[in-house]
PDB file with one MODEL, atoms N, CA, C and O in Angstrom:
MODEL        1
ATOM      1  N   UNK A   1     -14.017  -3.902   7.676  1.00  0.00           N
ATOM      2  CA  UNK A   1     -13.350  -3.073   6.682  1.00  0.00           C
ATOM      3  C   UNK A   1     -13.637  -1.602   7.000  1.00  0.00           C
ATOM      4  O   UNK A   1     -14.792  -1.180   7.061  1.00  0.00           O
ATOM      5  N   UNK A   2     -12.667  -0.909   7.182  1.00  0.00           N
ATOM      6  CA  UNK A   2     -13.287   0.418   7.576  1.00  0.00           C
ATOM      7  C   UNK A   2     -12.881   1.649   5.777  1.00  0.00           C
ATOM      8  O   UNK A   2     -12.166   1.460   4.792  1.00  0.00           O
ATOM      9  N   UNK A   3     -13.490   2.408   6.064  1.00  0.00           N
ATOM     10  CA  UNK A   3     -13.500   3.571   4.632  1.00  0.00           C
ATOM     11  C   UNK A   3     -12.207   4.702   4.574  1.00  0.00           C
ATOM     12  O   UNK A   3     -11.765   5.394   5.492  1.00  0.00           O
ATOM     13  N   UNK A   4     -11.846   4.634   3.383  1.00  0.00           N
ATOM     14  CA  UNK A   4     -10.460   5.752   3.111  1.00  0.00           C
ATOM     15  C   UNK A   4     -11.018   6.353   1.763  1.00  0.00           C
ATOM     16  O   UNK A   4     -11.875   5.934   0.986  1.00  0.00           O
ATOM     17  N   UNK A   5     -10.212   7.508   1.761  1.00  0.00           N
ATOM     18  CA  UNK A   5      -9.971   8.361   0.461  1.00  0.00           C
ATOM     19  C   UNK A   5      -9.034   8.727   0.456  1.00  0.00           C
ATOM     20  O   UNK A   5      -8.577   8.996   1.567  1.00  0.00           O
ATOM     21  N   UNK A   6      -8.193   8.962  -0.695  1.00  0.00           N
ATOM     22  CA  UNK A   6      -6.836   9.214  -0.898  1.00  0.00           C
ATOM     23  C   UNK A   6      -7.281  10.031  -2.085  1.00  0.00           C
ATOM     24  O   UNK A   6      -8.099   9.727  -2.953  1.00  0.00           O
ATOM     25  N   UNK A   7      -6.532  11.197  -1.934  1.00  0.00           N
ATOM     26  CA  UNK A   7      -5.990  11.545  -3.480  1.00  0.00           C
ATOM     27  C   UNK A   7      -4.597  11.957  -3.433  1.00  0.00           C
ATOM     28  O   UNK A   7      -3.875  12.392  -2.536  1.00  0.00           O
ATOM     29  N   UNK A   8      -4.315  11.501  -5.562  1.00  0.00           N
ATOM     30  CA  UNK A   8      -2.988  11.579  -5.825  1.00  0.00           C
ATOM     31  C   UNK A   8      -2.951  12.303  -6.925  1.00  0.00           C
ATOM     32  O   UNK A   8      -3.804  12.375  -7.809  1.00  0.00           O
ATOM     33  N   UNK A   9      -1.644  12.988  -6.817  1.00  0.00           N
ATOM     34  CA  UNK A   9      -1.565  14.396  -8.408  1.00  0.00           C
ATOM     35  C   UNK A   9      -0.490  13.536  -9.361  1.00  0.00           C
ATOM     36  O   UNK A   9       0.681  13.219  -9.154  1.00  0.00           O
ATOM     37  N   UNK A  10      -1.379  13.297 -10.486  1.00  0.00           N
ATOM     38  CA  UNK A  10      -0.256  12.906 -11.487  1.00  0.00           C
ATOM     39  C   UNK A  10       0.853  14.268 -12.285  1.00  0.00           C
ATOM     40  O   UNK A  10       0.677  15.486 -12.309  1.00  0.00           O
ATOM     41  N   UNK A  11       1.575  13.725 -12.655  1.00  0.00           N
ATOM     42  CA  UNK A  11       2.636  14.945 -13.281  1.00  0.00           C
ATOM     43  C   UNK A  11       1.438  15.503 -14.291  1.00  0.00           C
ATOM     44  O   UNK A  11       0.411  14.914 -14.628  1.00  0.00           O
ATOM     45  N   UNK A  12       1.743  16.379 -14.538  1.00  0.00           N
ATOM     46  CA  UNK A  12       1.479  17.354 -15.683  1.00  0.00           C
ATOM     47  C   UNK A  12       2.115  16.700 -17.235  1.00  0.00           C
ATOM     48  O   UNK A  12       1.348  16.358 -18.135  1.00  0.00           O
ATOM     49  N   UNK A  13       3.454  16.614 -17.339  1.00  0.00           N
ATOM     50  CA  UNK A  13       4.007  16.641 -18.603  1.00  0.00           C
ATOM     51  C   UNK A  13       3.695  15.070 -19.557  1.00  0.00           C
ATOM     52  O   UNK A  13       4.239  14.701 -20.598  1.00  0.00           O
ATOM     53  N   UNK A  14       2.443  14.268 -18.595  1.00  0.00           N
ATOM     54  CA  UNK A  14       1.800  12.951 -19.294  1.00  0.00           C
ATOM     55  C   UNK A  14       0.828  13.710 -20.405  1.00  0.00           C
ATOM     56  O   UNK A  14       0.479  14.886 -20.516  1.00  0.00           O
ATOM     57  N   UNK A  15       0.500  12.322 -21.305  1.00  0.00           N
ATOM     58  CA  UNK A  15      -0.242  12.332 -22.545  1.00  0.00           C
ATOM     59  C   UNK A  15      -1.919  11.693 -21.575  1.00  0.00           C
ATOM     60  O   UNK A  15      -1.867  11.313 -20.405  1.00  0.00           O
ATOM     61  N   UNK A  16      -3.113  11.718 -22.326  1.00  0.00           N
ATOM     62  CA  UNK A  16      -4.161  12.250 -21.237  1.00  0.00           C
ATOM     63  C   UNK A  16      -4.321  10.481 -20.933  1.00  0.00           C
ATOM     64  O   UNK A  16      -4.920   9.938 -20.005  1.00  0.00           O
ATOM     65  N   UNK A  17      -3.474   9.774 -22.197  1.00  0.00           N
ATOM     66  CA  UNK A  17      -3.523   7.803 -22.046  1.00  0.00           C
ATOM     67  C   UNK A  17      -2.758   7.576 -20.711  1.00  0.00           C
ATOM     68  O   UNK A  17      -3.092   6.756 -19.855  1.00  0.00           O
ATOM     69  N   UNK A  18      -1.472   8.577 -20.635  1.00  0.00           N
ATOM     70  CA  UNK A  18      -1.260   7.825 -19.711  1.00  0.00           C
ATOM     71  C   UNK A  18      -1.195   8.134 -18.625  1.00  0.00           C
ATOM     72  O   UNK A  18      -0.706   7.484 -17.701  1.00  0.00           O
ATOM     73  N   UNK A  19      -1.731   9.276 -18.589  1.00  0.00           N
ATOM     74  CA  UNK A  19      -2.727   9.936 -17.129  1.00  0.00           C
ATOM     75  C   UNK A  19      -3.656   8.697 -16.786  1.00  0.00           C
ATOM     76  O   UNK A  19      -3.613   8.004 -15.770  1.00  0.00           O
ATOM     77  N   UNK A  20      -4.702   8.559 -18.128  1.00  0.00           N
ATOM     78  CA  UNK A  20      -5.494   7.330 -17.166  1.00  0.00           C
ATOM     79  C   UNK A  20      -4.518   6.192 -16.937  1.00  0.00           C
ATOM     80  O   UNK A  20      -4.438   5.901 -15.743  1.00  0.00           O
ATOM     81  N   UNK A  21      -4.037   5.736 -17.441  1.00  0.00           N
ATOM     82  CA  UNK A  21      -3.282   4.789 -17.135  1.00  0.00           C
ATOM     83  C   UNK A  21      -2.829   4.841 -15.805  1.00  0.00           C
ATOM     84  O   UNK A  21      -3.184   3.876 -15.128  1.00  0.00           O
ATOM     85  N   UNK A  22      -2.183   5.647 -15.264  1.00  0.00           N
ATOM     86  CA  UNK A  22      -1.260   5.825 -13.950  1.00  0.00           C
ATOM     87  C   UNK A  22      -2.559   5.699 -12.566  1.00  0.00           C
ATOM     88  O   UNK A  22      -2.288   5.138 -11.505  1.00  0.00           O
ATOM     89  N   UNK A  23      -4.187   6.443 -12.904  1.00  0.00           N
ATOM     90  CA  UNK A  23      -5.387   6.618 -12.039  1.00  0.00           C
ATOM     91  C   UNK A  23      -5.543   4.930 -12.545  1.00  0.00           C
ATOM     92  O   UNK A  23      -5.591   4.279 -11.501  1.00  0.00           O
ATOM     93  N   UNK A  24      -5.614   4.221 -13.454  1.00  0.00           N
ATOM     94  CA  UNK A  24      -5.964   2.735 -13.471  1.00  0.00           C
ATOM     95  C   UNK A  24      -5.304   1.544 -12.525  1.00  0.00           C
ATOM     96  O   UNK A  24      -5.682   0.613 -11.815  1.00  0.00           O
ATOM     97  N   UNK A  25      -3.946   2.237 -13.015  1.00  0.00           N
ATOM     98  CA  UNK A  25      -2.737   1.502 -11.806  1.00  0.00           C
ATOM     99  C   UNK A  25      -3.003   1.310 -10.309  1.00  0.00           C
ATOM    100  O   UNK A  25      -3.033   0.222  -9.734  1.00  0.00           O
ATOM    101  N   UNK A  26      -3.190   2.494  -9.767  1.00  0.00           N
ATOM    102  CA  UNK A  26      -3.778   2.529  -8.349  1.00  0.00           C
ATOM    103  C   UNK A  26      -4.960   2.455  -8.029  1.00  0.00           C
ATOM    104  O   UNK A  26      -5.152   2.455  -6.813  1.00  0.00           O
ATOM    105  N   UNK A  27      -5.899   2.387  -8.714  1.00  0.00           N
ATOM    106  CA  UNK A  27      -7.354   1.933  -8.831  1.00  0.00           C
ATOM    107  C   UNK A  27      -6.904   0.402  -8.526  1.00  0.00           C
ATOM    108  O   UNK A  27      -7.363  -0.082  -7.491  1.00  0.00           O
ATOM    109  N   UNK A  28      -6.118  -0.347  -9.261  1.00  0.00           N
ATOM    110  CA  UNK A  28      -5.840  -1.614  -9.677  1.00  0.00           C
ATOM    111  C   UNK A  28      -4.898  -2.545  -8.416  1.00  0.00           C
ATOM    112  O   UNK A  28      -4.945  -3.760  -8.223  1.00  0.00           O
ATOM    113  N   UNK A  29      -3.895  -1.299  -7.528  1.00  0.00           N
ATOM    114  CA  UNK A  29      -3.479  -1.750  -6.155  1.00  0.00           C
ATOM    115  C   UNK A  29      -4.497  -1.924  -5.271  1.00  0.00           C
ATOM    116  O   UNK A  29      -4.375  -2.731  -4.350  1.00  0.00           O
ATOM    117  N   UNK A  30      -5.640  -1.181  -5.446  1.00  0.00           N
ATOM    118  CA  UNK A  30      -6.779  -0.852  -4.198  1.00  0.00           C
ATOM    119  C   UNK A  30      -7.576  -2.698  -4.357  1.00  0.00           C
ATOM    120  O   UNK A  30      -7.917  -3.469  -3.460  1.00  0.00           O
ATOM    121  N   UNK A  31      -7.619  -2.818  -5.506  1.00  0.00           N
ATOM    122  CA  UNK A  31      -8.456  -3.880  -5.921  1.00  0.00           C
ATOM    123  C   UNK A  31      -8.156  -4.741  -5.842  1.00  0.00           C
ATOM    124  O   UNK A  31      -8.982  -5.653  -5.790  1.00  0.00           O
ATOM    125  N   UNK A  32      -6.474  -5.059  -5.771  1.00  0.00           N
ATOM    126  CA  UNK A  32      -5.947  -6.226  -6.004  1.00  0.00           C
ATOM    127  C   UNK A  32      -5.110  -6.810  -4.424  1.00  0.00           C
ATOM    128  O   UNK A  32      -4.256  -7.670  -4.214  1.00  0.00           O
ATOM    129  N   UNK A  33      -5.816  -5.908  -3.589  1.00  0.00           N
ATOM    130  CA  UNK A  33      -5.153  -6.303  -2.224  1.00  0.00           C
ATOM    131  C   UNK A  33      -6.264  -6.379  -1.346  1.00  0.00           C
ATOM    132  O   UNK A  33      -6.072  -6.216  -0.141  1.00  0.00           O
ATOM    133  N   UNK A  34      -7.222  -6.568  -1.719  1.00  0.00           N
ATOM    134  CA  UNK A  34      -8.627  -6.822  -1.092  1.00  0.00           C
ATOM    135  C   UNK A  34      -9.793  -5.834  -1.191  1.00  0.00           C
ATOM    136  O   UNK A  34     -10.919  -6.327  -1.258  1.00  0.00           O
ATOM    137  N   UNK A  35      -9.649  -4.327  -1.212  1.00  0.00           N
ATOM    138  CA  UNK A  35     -10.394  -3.139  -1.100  1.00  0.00           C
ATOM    139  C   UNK A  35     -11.185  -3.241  -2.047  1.00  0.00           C
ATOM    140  O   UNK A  35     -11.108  -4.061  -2.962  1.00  0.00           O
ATOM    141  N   UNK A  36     -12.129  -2.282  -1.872  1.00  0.00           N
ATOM    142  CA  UNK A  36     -13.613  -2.122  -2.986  1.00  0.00           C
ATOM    143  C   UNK A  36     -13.734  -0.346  -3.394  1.00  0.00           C
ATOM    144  O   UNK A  36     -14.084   0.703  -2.853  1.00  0.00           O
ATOM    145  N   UNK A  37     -13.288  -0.750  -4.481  1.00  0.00           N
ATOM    146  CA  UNK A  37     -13.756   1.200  -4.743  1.00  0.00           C
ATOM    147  C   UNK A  37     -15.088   1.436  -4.801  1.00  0.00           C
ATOM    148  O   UNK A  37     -15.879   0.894  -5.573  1.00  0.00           O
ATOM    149  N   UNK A  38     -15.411   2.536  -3.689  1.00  0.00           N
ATOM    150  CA  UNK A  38     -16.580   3.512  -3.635  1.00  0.00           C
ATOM    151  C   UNK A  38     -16.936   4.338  -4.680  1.00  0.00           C
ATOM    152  O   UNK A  38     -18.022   4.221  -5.247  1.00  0.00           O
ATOM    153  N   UNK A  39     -16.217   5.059  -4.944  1.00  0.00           N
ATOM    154  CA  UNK A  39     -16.124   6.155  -5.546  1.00  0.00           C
ATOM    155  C   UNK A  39     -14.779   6.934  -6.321  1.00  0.00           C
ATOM    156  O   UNK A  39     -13.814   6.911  -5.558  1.00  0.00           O
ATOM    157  N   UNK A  40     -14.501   7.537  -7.485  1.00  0.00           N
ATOM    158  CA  UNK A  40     -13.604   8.019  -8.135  1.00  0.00           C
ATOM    159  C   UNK A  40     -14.062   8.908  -8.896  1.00  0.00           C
ATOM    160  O   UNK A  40     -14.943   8.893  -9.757  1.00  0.00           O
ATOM    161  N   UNK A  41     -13.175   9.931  -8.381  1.00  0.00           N
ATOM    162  CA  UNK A  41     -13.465  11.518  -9.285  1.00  0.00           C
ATOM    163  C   UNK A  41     -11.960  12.097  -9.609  1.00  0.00           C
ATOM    164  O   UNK A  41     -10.928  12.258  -8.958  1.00  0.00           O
ATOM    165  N   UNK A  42     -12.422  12.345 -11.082  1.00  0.00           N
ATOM    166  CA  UNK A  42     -11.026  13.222 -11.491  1.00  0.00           C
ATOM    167  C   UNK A  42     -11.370  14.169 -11.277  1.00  0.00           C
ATOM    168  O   UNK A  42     -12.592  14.283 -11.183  1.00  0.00           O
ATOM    169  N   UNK A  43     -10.612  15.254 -11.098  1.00  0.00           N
ATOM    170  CA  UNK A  43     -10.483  16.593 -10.763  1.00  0.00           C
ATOM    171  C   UNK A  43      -9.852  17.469 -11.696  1.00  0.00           C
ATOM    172  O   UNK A  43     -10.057  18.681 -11.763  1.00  0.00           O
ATOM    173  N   UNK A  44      -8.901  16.656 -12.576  1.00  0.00           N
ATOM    174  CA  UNK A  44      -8.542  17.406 -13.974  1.00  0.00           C
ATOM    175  C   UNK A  44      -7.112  18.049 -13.479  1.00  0.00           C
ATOM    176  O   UNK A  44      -6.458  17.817 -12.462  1.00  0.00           O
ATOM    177  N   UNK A  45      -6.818  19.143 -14.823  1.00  0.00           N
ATOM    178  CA  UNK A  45      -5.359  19.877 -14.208  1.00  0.00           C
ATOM    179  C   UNK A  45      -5.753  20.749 -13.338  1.00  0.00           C
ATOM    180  O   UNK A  45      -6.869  20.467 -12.901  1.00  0.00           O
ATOM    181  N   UNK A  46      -5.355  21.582 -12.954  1.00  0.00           N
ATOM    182  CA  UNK A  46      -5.207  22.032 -11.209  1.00  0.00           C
ATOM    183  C   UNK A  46      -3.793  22.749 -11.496  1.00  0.00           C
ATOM    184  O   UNK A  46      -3.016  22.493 -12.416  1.00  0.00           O
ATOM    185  N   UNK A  47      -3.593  24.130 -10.039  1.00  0.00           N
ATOM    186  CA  UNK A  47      -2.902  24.192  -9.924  1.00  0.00           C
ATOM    187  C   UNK A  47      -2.345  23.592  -8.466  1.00  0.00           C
ATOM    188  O   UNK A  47      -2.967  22.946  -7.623  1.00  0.00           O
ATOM    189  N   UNK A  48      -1.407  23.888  -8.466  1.00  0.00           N
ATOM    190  CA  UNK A  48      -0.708  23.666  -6.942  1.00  0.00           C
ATOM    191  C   UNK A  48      -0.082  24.424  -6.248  1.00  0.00           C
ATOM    192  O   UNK A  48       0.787  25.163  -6.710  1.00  0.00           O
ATOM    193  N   UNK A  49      -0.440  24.377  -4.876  1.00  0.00           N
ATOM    194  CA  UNK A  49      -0.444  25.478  -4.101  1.00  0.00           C
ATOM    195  C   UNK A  49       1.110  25.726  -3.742  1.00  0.00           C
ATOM    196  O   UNK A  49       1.571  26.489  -2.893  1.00  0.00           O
ATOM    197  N   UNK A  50       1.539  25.177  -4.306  1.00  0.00           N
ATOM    198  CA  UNK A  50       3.313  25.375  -4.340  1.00  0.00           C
ATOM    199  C   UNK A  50       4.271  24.506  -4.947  1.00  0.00           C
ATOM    200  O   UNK A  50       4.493  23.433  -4.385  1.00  0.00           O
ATOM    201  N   UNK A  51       4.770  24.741  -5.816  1.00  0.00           N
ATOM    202  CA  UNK A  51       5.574  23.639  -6.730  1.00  0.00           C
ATOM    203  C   UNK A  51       6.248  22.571  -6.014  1.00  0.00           C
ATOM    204  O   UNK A  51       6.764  22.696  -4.904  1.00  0.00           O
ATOM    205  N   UNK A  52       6.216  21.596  -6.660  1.00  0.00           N
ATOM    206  CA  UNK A  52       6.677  20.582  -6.610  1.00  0.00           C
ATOM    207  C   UNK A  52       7.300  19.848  -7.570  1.00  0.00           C
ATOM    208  O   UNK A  52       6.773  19.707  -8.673  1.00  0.00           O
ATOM    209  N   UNK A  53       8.533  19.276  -7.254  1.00  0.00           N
ATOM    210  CA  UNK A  53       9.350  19.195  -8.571  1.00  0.00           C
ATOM    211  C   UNK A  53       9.408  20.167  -9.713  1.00  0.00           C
ATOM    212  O   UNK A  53       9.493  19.718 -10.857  1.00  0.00           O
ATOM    213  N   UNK A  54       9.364  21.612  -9.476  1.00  0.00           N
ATOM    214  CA  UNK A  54       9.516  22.748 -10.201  1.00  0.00           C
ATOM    215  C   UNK A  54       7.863  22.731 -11.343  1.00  0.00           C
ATOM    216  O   UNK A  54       7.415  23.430 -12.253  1.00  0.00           O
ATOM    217  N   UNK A  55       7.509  21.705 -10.715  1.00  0.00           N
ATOM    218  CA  UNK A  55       5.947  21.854 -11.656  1.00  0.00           C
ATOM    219  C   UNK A  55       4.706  22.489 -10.783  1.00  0.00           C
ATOM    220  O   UNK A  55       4.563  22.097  -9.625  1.00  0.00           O
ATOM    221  N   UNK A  56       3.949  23.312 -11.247  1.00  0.00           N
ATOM    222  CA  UNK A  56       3.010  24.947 -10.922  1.00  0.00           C
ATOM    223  C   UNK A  56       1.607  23.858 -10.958  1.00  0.00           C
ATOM    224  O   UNK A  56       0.667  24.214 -10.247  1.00  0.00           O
ATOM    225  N   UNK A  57       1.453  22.684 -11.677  1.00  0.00           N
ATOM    226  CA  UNK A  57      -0.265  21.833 -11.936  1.00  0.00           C
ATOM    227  C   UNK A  57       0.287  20.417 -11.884  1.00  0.00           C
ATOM    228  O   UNK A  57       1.405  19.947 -12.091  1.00  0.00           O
ATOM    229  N   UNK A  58      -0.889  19.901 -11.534  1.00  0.00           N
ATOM    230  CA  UNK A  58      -0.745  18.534 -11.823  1.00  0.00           C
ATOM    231  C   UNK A  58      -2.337  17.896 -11.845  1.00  0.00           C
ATOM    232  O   UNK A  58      -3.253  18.555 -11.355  1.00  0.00           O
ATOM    233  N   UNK A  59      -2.586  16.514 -12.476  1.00  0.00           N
ATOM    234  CA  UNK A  59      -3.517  16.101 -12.515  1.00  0.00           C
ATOM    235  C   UNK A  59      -4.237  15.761 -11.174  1.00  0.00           C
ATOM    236  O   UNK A  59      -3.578  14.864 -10.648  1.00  0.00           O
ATOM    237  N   UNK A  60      -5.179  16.051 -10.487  1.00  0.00           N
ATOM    238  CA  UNK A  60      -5.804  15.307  -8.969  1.00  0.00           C
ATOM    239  C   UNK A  60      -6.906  14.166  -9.888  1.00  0.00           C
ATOM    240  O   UNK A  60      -7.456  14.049 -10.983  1.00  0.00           O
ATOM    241  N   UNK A  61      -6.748  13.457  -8.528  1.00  0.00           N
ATOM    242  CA  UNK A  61      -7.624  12.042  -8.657  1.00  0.00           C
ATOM    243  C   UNK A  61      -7.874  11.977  -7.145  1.00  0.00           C
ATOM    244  O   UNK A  61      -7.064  12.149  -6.235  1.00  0.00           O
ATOM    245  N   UNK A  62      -9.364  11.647  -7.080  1.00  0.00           N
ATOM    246  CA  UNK A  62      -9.664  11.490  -5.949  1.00  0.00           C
ATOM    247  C   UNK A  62     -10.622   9.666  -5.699  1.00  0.00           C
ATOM    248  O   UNK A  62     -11.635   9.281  -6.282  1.00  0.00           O
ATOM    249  N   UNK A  63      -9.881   9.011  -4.759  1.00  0.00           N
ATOM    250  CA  UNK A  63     -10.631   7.654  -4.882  1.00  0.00           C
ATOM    251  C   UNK A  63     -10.902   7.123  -3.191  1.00  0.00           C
ATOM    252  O   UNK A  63      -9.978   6.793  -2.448  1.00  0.00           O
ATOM    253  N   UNK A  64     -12.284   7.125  -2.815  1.00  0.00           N
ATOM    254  CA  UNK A  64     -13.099   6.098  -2.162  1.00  0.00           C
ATOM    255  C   UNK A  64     -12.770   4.803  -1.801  1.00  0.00           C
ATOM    256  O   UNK A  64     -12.678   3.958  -2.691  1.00  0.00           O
ATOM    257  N   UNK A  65     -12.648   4.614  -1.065  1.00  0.00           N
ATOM    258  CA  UNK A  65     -12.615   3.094  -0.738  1.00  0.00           C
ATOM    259  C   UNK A  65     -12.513   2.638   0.234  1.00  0.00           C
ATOM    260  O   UNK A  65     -12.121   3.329   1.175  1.00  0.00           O
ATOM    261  N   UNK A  66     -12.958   0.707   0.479  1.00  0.00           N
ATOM    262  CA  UNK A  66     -13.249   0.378   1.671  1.00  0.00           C
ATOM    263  C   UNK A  66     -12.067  -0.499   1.754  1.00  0.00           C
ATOM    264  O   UNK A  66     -11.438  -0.462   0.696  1.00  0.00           O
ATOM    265  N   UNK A  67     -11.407  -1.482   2.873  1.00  0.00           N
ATOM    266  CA  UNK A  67     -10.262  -2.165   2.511  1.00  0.00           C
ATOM    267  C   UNK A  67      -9.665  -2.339   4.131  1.00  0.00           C
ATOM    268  O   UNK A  67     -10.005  -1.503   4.968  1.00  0.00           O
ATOM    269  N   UNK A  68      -8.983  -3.193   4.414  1.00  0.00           N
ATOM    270  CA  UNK A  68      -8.140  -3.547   5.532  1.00  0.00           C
ATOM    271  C   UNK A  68      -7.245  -2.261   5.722  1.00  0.00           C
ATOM    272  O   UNK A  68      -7.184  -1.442   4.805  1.00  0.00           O
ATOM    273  N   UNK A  69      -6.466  -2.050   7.041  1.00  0.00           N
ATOM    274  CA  UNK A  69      -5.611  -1.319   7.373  1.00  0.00           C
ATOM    275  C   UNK A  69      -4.252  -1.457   6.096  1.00  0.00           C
ATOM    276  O   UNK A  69      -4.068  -0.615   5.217  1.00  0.00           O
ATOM    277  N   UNK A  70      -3.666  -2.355   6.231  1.00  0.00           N
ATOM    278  CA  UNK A  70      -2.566  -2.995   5.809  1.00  0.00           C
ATOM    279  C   UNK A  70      -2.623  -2.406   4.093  1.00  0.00           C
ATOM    280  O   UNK A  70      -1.629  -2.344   3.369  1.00  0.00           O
ATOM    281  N   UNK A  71      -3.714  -2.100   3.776  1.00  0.00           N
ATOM    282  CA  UNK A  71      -3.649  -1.585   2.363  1.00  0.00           C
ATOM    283  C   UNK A  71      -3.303  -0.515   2.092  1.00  0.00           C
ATOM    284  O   UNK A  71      -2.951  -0.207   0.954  1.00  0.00           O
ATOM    285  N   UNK A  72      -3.331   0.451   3.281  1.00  0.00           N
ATOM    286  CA  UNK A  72      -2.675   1.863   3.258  1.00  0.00           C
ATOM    287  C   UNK A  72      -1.326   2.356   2.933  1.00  0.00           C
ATOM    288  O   UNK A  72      -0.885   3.361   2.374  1.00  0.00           O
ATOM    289  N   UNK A  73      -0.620   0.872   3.697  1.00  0.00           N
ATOM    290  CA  UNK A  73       1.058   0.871   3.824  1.00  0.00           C
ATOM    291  C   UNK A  73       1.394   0.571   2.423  1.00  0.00           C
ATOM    292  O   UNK A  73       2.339   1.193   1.937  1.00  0.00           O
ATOM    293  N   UNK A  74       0.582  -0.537   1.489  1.00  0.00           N
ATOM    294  CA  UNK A  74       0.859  -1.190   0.941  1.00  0.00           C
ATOM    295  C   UNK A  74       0.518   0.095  -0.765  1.00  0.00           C
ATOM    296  O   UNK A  74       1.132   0.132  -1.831  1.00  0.00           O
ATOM    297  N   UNK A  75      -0.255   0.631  -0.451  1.00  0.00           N
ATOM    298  CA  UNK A  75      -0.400   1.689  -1.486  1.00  0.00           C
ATOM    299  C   UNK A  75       0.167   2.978  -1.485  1.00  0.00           C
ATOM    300  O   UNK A  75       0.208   3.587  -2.553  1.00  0.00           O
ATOM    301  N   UNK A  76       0.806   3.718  -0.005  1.00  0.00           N
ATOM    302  CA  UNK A  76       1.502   4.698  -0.012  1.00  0.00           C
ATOM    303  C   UNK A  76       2.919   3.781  -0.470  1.00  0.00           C
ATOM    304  O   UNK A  76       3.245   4.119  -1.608  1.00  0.00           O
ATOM    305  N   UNK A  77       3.558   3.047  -0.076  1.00  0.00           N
ATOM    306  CA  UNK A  77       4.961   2.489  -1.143  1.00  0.00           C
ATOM    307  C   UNK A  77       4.650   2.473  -2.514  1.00  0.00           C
ATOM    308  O   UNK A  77       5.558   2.982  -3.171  1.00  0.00           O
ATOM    309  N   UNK A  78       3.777   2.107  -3.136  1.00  0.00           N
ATOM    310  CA  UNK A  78       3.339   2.175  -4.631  1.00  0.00           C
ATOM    311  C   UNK A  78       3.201   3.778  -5.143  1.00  0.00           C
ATOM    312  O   UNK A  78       3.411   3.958  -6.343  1.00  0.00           O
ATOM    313  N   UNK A  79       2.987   4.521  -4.624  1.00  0.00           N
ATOM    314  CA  UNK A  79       3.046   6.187  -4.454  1.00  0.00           C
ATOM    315  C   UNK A  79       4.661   6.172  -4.582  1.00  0.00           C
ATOM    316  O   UNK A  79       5.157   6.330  -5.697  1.00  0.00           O
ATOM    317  N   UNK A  80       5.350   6.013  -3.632  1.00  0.00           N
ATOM    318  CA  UNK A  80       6.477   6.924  -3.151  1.00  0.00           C
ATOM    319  C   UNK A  80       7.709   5.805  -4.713  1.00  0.00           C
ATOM    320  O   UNK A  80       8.871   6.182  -4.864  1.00  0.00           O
ATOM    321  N   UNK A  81       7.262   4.812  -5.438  1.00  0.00           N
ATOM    322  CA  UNK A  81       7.648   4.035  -6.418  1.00  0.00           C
ATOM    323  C   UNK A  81       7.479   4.716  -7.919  1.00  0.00           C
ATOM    324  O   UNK A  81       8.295   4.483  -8.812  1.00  0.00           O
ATOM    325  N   UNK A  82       6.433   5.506  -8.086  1.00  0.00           N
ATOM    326  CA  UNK A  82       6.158   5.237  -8.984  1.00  0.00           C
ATOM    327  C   UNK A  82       6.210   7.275  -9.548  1.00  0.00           C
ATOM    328  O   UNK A  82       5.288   8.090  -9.512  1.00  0.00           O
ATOM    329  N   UNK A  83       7.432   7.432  -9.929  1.00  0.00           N
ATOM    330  CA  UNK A  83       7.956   8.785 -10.297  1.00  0.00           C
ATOM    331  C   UNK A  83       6.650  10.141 -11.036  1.00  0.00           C
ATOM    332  O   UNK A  83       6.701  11.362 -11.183  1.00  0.00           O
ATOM    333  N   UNK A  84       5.881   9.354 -11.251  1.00  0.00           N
ATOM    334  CA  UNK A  84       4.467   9.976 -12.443  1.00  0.00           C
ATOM    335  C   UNK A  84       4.166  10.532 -11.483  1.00  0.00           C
ATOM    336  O   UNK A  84       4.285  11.713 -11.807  1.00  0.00           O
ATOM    337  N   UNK A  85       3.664  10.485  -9.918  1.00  0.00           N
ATOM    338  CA  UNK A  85       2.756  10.960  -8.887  1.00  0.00           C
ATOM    339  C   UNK A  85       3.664  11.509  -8.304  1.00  0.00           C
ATOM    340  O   UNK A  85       3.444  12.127  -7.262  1.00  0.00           O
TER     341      UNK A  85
ENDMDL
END
């Protein structure tokens, strides 16, 4: 199993439930396709170093983990799915 970290910016215009909610979700792909979370740090609102989708902040989440190759592919599609990030 070799080690990754990913972080992902949730939108801004969520309620703070379903901010966690959305960091639970992908906590919950990492876990549910073999990987072991290390480590997870929120980072809070933030700005961004250049808008995106006309939005200036977004939430960062930063998450640890150990896991097969194949989980990378399988969690950047869950990213590029899921409109909140």
């Amino acid at each position: 199993m070799n080690n990754y970290e990913t972080v992902f910016i949730v939108t801004p215009v969520l309620s703070d439930a379903q901010v966690q909610e959305v960091a639970d979700k992908f906590q919950g792909v990492i876990t549910e396709n073999g990987g072991q979370i290390v480590n997870k740090e929120s980072w809070g609102l933030r700005k961004l170093a250049y808008p995106i989708q006309k939005k200036t902040t977004g939430f960062y989440f930063l998450v640890e983990f150990t896991g097969e190759g194949s989980l990378i592919g399988t969690l950047e599609t869950q990213y590029r799915r899921d409109e909140r990030i």
